Short mmCIF file of C-alpha atoms and ligand atoms in Angstrom, two decimals:
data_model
loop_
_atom_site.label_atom_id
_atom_site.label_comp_id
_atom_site.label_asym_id
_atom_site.label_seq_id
_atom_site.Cartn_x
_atom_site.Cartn_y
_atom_site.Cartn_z
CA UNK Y 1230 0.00 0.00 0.00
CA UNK Y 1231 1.33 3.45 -1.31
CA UNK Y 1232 -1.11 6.02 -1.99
CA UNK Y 1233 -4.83 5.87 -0.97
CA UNK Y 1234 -7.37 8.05 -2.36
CA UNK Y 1235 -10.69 9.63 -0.14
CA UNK Y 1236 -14.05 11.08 -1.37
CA UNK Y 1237 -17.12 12.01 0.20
CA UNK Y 1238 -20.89 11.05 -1.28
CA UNK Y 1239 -24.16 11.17 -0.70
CA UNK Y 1240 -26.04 13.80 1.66
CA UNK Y 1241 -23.47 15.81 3.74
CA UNK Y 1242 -23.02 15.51 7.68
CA UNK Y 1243 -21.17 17.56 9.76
CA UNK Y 1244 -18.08 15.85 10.97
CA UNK Y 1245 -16.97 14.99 7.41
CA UNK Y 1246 -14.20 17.06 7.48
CA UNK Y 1247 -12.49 15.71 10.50
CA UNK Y 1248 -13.16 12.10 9.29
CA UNK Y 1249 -10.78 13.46 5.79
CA UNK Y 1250 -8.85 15.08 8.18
CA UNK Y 1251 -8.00 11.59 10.63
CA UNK Y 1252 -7.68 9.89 7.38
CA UNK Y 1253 -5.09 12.17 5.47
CA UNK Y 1254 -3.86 12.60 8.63
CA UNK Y 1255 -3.29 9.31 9.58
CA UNK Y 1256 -2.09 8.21 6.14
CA UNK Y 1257 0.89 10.48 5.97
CA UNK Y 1258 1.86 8.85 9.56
CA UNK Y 1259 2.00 5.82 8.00
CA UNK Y 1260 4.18 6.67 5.25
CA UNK Y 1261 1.46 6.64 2.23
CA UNK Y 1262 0.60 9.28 0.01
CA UNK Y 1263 -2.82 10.40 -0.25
CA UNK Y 1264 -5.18 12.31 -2.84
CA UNK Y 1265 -8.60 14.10 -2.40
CA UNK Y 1266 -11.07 13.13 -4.83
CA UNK Y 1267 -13.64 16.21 -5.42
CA UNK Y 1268 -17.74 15.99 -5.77
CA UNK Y 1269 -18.00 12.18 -4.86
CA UNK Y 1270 -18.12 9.41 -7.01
CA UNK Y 1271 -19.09 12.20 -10.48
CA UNK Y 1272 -15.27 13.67 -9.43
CA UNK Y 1273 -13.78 10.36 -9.48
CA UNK Y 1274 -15.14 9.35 -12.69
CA UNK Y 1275 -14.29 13.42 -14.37
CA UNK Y 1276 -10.78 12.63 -12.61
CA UNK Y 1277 -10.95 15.31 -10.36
CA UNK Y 1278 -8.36 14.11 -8.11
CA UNK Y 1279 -5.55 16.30 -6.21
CA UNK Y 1280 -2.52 15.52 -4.25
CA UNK Y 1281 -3.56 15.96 0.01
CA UNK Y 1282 -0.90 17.09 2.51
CA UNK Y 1283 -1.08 17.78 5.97
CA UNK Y 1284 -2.07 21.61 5.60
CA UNK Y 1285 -4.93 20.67 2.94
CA UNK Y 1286 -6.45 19.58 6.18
CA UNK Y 1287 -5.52 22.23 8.37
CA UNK Y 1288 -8.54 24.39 10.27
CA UNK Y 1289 -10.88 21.96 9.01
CA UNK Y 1290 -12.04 19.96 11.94
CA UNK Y 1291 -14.15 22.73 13.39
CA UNK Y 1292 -16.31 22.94 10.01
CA UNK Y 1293 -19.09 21.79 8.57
CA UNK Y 1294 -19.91 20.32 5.41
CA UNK Y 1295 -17.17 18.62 3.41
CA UNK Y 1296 -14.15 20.15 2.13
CA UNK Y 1297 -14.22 17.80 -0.72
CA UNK Y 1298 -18.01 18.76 -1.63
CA UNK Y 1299 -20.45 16.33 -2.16
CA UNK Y 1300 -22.91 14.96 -4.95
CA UNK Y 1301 -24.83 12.22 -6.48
CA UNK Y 1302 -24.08 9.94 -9.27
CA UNK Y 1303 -26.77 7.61 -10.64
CA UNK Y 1304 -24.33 6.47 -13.30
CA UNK Y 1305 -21.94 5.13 -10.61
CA UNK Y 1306 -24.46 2.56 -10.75
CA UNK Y 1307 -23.96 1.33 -14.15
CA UNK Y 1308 -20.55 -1.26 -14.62
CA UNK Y 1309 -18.55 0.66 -17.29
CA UNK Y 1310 -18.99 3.69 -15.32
CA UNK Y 1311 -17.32 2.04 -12.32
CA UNK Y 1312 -14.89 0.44 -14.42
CA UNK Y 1313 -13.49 4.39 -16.16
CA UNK Y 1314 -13.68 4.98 -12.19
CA UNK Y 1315 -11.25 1.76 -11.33
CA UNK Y 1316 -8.81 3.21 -14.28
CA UNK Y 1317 -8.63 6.78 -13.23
CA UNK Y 1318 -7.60 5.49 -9.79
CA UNK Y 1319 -5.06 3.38 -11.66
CA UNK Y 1320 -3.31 5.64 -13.88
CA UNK Y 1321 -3.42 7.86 -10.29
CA UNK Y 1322 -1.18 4.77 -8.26
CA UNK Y 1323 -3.94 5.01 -6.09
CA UNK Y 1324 -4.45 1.41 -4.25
CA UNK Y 1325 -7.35 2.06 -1.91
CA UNK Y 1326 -9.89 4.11 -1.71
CA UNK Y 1327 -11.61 5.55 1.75
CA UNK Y 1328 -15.49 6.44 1.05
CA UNK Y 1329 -17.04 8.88 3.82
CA UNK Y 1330 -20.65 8.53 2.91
CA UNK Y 1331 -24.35 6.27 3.57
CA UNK Y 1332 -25.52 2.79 2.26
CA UNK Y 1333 -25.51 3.99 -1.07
CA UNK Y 1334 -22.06 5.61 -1.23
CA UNK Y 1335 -20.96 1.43 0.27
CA UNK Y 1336 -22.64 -0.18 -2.21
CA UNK Y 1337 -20.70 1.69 -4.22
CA UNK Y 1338 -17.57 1.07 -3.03
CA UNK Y 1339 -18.60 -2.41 -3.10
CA UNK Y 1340 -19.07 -2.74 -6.46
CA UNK Y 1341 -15.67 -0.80 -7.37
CA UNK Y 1342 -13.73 -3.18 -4.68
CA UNK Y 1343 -14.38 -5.85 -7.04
CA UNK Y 1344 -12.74 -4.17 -9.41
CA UNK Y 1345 -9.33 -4.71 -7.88
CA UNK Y 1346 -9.45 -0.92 -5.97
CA UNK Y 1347 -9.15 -1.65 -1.99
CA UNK Y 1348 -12.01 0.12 -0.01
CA UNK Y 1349 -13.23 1.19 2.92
CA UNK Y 1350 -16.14 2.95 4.46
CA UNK Y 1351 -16.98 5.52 6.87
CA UNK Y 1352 -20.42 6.19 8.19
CA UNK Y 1353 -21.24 9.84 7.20
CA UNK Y 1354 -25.39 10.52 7.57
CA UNK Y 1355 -27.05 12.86 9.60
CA UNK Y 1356 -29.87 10.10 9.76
CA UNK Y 1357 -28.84 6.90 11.88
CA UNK Y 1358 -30.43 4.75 9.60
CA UNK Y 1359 -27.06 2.25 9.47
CA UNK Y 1360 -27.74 -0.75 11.57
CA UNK Y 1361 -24.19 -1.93 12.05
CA UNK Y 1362 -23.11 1.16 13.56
CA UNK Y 1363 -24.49 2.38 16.67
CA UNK Y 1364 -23.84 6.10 15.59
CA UNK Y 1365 -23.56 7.69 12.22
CA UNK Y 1366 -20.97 10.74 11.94
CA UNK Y 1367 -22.87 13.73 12.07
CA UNK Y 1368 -26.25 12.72 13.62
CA UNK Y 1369 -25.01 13.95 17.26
CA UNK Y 1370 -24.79 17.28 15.35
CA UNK Y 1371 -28.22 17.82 13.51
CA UNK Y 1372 -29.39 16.20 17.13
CA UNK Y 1373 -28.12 19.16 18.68
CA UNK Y 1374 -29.48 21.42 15.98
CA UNK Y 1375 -32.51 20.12 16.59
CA UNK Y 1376 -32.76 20.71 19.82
CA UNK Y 1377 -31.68 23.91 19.69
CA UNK Y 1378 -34.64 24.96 17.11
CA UNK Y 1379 -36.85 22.40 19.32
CA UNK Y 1380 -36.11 24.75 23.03
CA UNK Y 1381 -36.72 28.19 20.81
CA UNK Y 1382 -39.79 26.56 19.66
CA UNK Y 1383 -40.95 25.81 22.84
CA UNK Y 1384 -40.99 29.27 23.92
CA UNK Y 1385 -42.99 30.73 21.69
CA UNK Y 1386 -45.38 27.67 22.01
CA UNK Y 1387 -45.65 28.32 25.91
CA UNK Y 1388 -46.16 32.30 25.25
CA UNK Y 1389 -48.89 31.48 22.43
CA UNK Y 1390 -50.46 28.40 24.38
CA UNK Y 1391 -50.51 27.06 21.06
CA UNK Y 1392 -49.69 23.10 19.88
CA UNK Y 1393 -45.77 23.14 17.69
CA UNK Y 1394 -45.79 20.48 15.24
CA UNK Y 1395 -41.78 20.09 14.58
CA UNK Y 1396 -40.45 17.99 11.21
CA UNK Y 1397 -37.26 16.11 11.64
CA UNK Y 1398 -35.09 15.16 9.22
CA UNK Y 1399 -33.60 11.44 9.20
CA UNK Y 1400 -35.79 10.08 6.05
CA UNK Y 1401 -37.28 6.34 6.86
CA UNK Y 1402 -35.34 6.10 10.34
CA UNK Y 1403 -36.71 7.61 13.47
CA UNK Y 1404 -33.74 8.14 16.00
CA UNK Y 1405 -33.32 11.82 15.42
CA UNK Y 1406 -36.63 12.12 15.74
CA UNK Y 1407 -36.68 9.93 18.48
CA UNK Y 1408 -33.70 11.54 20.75
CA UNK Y 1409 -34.75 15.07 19.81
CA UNK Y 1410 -37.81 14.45 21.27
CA UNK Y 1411 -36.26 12.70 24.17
CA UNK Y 1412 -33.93 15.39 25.12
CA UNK Y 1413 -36.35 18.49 23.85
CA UNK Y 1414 -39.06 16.87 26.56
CA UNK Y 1415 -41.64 16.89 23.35
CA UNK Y 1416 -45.36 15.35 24.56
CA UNK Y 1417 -45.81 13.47 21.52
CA UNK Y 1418 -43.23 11.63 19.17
CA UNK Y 1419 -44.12 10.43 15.88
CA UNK Y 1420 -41.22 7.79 13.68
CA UNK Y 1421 -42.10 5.36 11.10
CA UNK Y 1422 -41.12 2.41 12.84
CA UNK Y 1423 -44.03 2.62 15.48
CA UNK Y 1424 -46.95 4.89 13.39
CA UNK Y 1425 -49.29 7.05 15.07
CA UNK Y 1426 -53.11 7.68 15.22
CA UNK Y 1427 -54.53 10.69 14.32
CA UNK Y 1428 -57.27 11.00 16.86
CA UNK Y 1429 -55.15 9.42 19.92
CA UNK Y 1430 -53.10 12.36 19.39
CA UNK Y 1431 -55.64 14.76 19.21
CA UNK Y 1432 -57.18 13.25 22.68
CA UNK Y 1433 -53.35 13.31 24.17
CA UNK Y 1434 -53.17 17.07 23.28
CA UNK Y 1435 -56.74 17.85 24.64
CA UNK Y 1436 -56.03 15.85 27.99
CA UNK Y 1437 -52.27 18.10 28.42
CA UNK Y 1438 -54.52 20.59 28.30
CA UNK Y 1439 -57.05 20.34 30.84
CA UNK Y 1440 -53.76 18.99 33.03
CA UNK Y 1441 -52.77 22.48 32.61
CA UNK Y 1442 -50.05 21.79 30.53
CA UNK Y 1443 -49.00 25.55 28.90
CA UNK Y 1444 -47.70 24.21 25.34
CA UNK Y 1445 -47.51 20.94 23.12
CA UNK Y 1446 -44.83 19.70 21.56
CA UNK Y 1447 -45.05 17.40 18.42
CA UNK Y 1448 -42.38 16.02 16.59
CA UNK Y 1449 -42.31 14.28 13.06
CA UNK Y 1450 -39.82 12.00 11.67
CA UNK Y 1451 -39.33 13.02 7.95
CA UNK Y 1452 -40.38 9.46 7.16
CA UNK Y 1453 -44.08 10.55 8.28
CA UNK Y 1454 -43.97 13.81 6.52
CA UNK Y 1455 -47.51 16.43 6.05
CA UNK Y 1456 -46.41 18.23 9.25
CA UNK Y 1457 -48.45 21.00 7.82
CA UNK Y 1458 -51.52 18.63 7.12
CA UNK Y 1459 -50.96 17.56 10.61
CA UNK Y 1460 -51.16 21.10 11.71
CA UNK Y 1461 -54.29 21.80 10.24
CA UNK Y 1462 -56.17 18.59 11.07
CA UNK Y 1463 -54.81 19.23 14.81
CA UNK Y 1464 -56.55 22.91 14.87
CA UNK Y 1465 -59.21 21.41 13.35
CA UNK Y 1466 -60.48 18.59 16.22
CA UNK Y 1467 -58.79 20.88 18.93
CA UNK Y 1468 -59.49 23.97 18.08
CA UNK Y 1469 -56.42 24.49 19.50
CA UNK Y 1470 -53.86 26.78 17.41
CA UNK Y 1471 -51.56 24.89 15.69
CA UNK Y 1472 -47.95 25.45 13.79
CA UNK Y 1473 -46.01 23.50 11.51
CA UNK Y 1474 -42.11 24.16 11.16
CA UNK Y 1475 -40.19 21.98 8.85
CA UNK Y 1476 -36.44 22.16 10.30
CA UNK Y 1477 -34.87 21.16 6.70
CA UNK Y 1478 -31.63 21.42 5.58
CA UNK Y 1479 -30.51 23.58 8.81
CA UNK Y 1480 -30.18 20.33 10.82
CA UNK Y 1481 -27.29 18.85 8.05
CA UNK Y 1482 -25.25 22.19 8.68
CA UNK Y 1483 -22.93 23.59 11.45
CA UNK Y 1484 -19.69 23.12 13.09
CA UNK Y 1485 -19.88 19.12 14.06
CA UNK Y 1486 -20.17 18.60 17.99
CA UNK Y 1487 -17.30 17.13 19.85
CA UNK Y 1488 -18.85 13.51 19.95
CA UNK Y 1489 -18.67 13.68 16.53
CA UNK Y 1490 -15.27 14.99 16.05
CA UNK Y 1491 -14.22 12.31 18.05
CA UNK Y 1492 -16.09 9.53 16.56
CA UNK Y 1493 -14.95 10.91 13.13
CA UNK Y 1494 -10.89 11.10 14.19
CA UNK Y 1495 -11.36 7.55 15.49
CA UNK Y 1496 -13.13 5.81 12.54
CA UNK Y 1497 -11.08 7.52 9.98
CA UNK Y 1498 -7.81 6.59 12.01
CA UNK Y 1499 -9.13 3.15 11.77
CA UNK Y 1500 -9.95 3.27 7.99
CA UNK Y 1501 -6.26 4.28 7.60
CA UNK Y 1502 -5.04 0.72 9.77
CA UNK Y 1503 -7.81 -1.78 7.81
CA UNK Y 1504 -5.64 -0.40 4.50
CA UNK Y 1505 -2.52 -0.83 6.01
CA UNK Y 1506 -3.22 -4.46 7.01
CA UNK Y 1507 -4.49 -4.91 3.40
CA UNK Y 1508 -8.07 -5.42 4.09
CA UNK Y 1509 -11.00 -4.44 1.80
CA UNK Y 1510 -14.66 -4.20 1.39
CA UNK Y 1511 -14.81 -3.08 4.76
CA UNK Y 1512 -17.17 -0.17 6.77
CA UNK Y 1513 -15.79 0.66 10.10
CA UNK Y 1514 -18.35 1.77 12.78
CA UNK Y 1515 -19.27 1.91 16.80
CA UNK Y 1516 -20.58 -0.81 18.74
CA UNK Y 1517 -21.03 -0.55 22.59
CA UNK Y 1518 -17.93 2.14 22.08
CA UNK Y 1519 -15.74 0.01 20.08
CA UNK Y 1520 -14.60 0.54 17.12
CA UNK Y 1521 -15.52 -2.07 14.95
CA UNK Y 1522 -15.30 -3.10 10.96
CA UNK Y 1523 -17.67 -5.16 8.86
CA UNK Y 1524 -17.39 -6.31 5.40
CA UNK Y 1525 -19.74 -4.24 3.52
CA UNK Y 1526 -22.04 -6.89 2.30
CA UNK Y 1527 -22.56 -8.21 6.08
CA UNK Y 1528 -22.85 -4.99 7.38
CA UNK Y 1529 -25.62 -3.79 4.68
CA UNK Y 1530 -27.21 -6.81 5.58
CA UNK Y 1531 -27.93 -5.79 9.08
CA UNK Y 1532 -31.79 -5.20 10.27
CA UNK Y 1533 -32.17 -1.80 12.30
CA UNK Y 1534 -33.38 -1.64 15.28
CA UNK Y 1535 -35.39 0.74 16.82
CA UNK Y 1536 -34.99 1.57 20.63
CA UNK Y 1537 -38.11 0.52 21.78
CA UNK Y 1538 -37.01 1.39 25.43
CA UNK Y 1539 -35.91 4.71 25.14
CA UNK Y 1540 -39.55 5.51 23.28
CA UNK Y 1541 -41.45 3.66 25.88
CA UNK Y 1542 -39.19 6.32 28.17
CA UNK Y 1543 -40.22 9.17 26.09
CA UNK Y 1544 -43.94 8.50 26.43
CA UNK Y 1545 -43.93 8.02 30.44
CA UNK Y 1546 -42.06 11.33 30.78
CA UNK Y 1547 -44.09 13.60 28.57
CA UNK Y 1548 -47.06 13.33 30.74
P1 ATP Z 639 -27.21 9.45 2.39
O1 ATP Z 639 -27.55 8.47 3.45
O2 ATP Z 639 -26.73 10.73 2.91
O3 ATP Z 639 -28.26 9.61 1.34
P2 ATP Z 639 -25.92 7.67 0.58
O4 ATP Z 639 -24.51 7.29 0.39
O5 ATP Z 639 -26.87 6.58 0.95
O6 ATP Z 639 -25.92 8.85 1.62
P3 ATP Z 639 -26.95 7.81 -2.11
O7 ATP Z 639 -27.42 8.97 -2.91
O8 ATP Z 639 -27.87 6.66 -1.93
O9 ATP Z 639 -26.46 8.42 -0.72
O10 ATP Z 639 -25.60 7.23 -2.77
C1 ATP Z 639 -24.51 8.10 -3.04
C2 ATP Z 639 -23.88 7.69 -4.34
O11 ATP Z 639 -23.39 6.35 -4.23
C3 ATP Z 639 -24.80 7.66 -5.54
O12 ATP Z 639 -24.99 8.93 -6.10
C4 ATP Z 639 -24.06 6.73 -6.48
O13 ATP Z 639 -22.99 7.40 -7.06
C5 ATP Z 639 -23.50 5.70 -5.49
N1 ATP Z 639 -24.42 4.54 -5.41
C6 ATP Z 639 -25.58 4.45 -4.75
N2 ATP Z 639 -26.17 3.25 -4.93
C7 ATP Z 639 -25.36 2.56 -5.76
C8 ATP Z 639 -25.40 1.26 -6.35
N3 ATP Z 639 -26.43 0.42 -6.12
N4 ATP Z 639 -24.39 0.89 -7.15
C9 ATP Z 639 -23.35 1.72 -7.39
N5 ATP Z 639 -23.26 2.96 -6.88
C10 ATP Z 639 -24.23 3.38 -6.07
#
């Protein structure tokens, strides 16, 4: 192993820039050179590769976003794009390639790992939704975001008496959802993998209210969606007043947390060792604060699951 190559794909999280950093970082200690590859998997394939050393990762750690930008590349997904891919990386030297990204962004790297190109991947998604990881690189951030719009929210809903319906991002997986609402003390929680009734939460809202309870706090995995239809149809039984506010793109921006700083140093660190000891096809990740590594296939594999506990807590503490 001589020179490894890194890209980021997919959605951004914060924290992507210290996982390039730990891995250009940890690279050079070893001895290997490395090279940035720009806009994903579309940069790889337009050979938009540049040489890495330790300054191009200097004052980066703090920020958010990636600095080797992002993007989306439905061709990746066709063979003789991956193959002009596995070529570029060749007439580069590069041997290995380091993929900061989601599911899609692995299967990816997958596919070009069997095209003689060492890889490795590193869990960056705001959303969770990776079952052999316990935590994704960046969702302690956009948690934090959240809960920062979720306590602003709630003072406005207390001054207004009025009922906050709040949309979270983390697409079909509820755990930002889920620990927003947790640590935002929201009355009513609402993630795909349990569902909700309509009218139950209407009656929940009603009975806070004659319990004297000065605001309502609901919040919406993105996997549910119509918080504004929600809204209305929640003024509408309760004649309560109700708001929608969609959160958005806010929660996948900002300077990444220090859990996540750390989590990214020590998975991209790892990434870097996997290479050295010639191993491939691999996603490193966090298990019971260990860092672990799967091969890809195995680790895509895994079934999520949902912390039924901590929502059972959530609904005993909201009344
Ligand atoms: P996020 O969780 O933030 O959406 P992701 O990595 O899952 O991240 P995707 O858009 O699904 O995001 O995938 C990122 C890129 O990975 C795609 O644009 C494409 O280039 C590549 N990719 C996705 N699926 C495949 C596939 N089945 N085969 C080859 N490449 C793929």
């Amino acid at each position: 192993m001589k020179k490894i190559a890194v890209l980021t794909s997919g959605g951004d999280a914060p924290g992507m820039n210290a996982a390039i950093r730990a891995v250009v970082r940890m690279a050079l200690h070893n001895g290997l050179e490395v090279m940035g590859v720009q806009r994903g998997y579309a940069g790889l394939v337009n050979g938009e590769l540049f040489k890495m050393d330790r300054s191009s990762v200097s004052d980066i750690i703090q920020r958010g976003g990636t600095i080797l930008r992002t993007a989306r590349c439905l061709e990746f997904k066709q063979e003789e794009t991956r193959i002009k891919a596995a070529n570029i990386l060749k007439a580069y030297g590069v041997d290995a390639l380091v993929v900061i990204g989601g599911d899609g962004s692995f299967m990816g790297a997958k596919l070009l790992s069997k095209l003689g190109v060492k890889t490795i991947g590193l869990p960056g998604t705001i959303d969770n939704d990776l079952a052999y990881t316990d935590y994704t690189i960046g969702f302690d951030t956009a948690l934090n975001t959240a809960l920062d719009a979720i306590n602003k929210l709630r003072d406005t809903s207390t001054s207004h008496e009025r009922v906050s319906v709040v949309e979270i991002m983390g697409r079909d997986c509820g755990d930002l959802a889920l620990y927003a609402g947790i640590a935002g003390g929201a009355e009513s929680i609402i993630v795909p993998e349990k569902g909700y009734d309509k009218d139950d939460l209407c009656r929940v809202i009603l009975e806070g209210k004659a319990n004297g309870k000065m605001h309502n706090l609901v919040l919406v995995a993105e996997g549910i969606g119509g918080s504004n239809e929600l809204a209305k149809y929640i003024e509408s039984v309760t004649g309560i007043e109700t708001r929608a506010t969609i959160l958005g793109h806010i929660q996948r921006g900002g300077s990444p947390t220090a859990s996540d700083r750390v989590l990214a140093s020590r998975l991209g660190a790892r990434a870097v060792e996997l290479l050295m000891e010639e191993k491939t096809c691999r996603v490193v990740g966090i298990r019971n604060n260990e860092v672990v590594d799967d091969d890809i296939d195995e680790a895509l594999a895994m079934e999520r699951k949902f912390d039924d506990k901590l929502y059972e807590i959530a609904k005993a503490l909201s009344y």
